CSV table of C-alpha atoms in Angstrom, one decimal:
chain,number,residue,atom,x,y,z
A,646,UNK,CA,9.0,-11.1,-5.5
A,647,UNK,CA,9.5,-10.8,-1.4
A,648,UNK,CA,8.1,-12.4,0.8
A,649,UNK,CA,7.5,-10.3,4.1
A,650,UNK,CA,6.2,-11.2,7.5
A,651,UNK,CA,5.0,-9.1,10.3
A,652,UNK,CA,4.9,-9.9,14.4
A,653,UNK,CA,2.5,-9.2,15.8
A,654,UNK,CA,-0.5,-9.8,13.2
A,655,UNK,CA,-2.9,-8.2,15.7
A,656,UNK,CA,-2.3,-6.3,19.4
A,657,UNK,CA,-5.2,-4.7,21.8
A,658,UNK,CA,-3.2,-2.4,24.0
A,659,UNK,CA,-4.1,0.1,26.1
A,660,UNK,CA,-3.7,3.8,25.8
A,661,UNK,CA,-0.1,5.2,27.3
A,662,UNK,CA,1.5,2.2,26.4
A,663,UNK,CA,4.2,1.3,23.1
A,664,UNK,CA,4.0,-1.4,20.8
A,665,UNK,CA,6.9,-2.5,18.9
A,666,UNK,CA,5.7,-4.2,15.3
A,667,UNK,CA,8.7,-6.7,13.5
A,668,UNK,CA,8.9,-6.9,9.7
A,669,UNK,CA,11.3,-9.3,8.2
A,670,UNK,CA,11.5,-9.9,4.0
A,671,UNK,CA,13.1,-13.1,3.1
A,672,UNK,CA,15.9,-11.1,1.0
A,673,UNK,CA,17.7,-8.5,1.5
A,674,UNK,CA,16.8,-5.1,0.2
A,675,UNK,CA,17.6,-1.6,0.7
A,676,UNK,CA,14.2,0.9,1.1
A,677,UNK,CA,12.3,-0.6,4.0
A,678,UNK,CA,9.3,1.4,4.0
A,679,UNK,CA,5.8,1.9,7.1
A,680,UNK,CA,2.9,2.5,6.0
A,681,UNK,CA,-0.3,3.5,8.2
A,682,UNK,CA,-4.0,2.5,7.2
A,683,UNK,CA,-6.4,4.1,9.6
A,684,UNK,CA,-9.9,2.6,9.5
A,685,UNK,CA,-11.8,2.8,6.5
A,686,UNK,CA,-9.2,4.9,5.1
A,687,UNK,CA,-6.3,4.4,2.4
A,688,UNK,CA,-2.5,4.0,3.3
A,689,UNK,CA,-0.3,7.0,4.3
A,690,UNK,CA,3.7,6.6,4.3
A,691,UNK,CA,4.9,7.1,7.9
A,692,UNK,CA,8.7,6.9,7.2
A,693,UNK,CA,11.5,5.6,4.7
A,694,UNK,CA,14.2,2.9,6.7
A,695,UNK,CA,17.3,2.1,5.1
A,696,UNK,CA,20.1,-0.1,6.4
A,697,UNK,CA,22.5,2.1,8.2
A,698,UNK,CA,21.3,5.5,8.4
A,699,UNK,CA,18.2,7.5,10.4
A,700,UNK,CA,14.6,6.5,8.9
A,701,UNK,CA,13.5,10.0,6.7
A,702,UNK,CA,9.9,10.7,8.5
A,703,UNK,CA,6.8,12.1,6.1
A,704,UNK,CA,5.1,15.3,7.3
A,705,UNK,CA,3.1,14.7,10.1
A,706,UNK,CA,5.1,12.1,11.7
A,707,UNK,CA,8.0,12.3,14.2
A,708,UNK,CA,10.6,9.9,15.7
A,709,UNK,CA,9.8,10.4,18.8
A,710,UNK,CA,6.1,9.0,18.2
A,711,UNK,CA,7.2,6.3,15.9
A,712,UNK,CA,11.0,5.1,16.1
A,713,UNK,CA,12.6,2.8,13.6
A,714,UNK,CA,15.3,0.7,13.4
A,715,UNK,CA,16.5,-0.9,10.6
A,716,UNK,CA,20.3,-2.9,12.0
A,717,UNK,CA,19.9,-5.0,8.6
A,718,UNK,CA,19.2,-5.5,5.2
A,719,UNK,CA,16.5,-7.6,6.1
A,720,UNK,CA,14.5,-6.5,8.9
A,721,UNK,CA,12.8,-3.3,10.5
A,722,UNK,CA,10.9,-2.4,13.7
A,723,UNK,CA,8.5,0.4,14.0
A,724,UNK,CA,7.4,1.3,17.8
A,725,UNK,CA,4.4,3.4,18.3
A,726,UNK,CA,4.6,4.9,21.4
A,727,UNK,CA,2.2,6.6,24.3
A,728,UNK,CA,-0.8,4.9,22.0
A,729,UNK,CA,-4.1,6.7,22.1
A,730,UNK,CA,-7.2,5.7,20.3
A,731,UNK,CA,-6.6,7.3,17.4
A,732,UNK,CA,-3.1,5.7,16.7
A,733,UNK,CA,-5.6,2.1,16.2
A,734,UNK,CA,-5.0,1.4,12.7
A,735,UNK,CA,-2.9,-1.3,10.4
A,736,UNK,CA,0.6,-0.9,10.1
A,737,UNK,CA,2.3,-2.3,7.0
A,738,UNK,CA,5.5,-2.7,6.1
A,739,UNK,CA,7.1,-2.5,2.1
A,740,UNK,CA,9.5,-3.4,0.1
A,741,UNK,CA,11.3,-2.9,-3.2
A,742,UNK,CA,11.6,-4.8,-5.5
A,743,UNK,CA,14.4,-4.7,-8.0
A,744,UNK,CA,15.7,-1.2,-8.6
A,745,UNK,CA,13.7,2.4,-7.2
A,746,UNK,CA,11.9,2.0,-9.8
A,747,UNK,CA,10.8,-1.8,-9.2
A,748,UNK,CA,7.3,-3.5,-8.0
A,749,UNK,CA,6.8,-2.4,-4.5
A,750,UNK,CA,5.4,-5.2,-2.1
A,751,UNK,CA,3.4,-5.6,1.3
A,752,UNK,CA,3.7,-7.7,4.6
A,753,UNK,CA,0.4,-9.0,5.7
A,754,UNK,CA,-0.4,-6.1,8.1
A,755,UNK,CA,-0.8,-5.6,11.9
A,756,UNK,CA,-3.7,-4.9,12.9
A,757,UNK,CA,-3.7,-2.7,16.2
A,758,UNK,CA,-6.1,-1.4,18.4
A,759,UNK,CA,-5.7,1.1,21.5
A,760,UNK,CA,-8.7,0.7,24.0
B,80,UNK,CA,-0.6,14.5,0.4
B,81,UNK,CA,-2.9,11.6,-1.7
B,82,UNK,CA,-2.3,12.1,-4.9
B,83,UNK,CA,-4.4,9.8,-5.8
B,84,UNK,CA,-8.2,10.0,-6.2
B,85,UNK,CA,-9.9,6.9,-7.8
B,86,UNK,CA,-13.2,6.0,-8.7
B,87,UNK,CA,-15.9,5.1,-8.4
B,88,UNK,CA,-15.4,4.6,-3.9
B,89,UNK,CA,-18.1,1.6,-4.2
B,90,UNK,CA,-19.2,-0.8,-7.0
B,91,UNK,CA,-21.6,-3.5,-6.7
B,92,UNK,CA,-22.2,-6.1,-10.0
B,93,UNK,CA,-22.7,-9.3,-10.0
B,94,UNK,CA,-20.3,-12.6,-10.7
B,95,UNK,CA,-19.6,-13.0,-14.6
B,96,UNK,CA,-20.3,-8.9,-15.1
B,97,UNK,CA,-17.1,-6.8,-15.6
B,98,UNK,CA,-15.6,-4.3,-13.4
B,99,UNK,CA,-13.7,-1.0,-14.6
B,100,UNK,CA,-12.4,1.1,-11.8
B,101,UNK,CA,-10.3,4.6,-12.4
B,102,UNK,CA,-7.6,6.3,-11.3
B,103,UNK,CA,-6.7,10.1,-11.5
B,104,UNK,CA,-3.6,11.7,-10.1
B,105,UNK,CA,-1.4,14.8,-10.0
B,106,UNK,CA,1.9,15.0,-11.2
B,107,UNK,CA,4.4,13.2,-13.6
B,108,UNK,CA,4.9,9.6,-12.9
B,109,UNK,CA,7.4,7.1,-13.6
B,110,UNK,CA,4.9,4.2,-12.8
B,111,UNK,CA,1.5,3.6,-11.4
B,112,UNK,CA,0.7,0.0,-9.7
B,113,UNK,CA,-2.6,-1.8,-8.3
B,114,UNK,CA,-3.1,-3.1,-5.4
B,115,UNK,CA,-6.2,-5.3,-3.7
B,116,UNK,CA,-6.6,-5.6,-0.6
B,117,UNK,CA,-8.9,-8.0,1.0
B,118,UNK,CA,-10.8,-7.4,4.5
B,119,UNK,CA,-8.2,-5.0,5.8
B,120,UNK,CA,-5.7,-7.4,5.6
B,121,UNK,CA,-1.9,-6.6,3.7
B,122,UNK,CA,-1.8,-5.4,-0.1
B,123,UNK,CA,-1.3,-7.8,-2.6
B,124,UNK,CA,0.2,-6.3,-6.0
B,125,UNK,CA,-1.7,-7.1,-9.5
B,126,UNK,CA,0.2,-4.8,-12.2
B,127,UNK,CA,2.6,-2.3,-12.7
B,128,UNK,CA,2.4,-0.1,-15.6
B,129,UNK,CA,5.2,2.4,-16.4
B,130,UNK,CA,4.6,5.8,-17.7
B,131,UNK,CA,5.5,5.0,-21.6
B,132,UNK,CA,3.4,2.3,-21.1
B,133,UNK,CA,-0.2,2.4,-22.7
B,134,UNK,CA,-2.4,-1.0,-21.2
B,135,UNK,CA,-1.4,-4.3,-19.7
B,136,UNK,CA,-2.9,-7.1,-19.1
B,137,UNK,CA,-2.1,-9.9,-16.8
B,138,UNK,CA,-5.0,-12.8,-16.9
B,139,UNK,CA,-8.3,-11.1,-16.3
B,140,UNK,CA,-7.2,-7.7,-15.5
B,141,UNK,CA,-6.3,-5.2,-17.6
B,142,UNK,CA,-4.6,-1.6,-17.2
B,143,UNK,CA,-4.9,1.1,-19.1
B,144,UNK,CA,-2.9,3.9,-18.6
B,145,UNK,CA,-3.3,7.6,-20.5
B,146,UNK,CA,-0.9,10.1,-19.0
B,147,UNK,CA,-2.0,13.1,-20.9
B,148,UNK,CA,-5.1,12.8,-18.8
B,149,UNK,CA,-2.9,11.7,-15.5
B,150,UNK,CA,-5.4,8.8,-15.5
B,151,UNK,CA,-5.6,4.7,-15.3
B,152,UNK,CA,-8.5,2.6,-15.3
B,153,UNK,CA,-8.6,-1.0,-13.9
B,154,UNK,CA,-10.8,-3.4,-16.0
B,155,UNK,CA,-11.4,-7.1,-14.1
B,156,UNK,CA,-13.5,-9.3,-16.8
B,157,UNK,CA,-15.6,-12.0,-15.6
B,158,UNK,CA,-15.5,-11.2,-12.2
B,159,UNK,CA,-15.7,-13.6,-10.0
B,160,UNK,CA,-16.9,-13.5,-6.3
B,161,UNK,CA,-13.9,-13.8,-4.7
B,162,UNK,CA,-12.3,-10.8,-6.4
B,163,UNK,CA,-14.2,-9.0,-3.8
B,164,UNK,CA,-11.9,-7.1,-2.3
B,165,UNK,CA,-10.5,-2.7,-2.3
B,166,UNK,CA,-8.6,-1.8,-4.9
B,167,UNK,CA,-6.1,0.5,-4.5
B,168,UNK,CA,-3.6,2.5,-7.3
B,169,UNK,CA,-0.4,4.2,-6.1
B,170,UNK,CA,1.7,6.4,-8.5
B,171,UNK,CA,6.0,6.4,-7.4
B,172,UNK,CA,7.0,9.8,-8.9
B,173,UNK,CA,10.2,10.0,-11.1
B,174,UNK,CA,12.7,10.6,-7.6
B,175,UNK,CA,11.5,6.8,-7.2
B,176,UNK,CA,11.5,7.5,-3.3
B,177,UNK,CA,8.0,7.3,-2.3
B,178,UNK,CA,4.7,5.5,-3.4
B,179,UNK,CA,1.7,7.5,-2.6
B,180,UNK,CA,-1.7,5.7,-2.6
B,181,UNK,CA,-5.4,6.8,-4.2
B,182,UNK,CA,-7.8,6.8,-2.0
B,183,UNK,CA,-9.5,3.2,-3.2
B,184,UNK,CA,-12.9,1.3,-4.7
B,185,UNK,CA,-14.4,-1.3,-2.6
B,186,UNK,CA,-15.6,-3.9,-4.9
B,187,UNK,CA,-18.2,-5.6,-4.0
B,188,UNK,CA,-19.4,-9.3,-6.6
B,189,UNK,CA,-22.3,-11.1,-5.9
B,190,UNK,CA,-22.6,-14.6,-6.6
């Protein structure tokens, strides 16, 4: 199994400003993957990262709202920028395990909130 | 889009009872896995159960999975109450490239 970690675990920030979240997995793997929980709500995938090319975005999400980068095989950053309210949420970042087809695991979360 | 829709949102028993919660989703899958979550903290994975795959069982859980009815249910025997917790199932389709989550039971055990 991975083992991931997430910095920061939890962030009050204030509305207009960006937030840069840090995932790093104790091995190296290739599909990096950001998830979103909004309160009360189930997970949605935000975007796909993998080690040397542009993150692939889900419908509803744009780069320009939440950049990746992914420089190597073992850690990602997700910035949310010009945060409102409603981007308040926990952000999650997953793994792969072996294969595409493989056990897919979770950091611990960071837990954010926009005032 | 969820694909996703489980069953039932909210269950409440009490320590020693068993829980069963259910799973329903779309299209053809290549695996479906379980998640719990506790207090809105990260996901922690039970089981994975692949598509020619009929039930699992790993300790007190046990996964069923029937894919002519695009269903799994999630049995947790003598529950305890620190398997209070949501429970989530996520199908990956057979492209492998995304996991898409059901919309979750919050499981509540009393002691």
């Amino acid at each position: 199994s991975a083992v991931i970690s997430q910095k920061p675990s939890r962030d009050i920030c204030q509305r207009g400003t960006s937030l840069t979240i840090q995932c790093q997995v104790d091995s190296q793997v290739t599909m990096m993957f950001w998830y979103r929980q909004q309160p009360g709500q189930s997970l949605t995938l935000i975007a796909t990262a993998n080690q040397g090319s542009e993150a692939t975005y889900e419908s509803g999400f744009v780069i320009d709202k939440f950049p990746i980068s992914r420089p190597n095989l073992t850690f990602s950053t997700l910035t949310v920028s010009n945060m409102s309210p409603e981007d308040s949420s926990i952000y999650l970042c997953s793994v792969k395990g072996q294969g595409a087809f493989g056990t897919q695991y979770f950091g611990p979360g960071t837990r954010l909130l926009v005032l | 889009s969820q694909q996703g829709e489980e069953d039932p949102q909210a269950l409440s028993i009490q320590e020693g009872e068993n829980a069963t919660m259910n799973c329903s989703y779309k299209t053809s899958i290549n695996n479906l896995q379980w998640y719990r979550q506790n207090s809105g903290r990260g996901l922690v994975h039970l089981i994975l159960i692949r598509s020619n795959e009929r039930e699992k069982h790993s300790g007190r859980l046990r996964v069923t999975l029937d894919t002519s009815k695009k269903s799994s249910s999630l049995l947790i025997t003598a529950s305890r109450a620190a398997d209070t917790a949501s429970y989530f199932c996520a199908v990956l389709g057979y492209s492998g490239s995304r996991l898409t989550f059901g919309e979750g039971t919050q499981l509540t055990v009393n002691p």
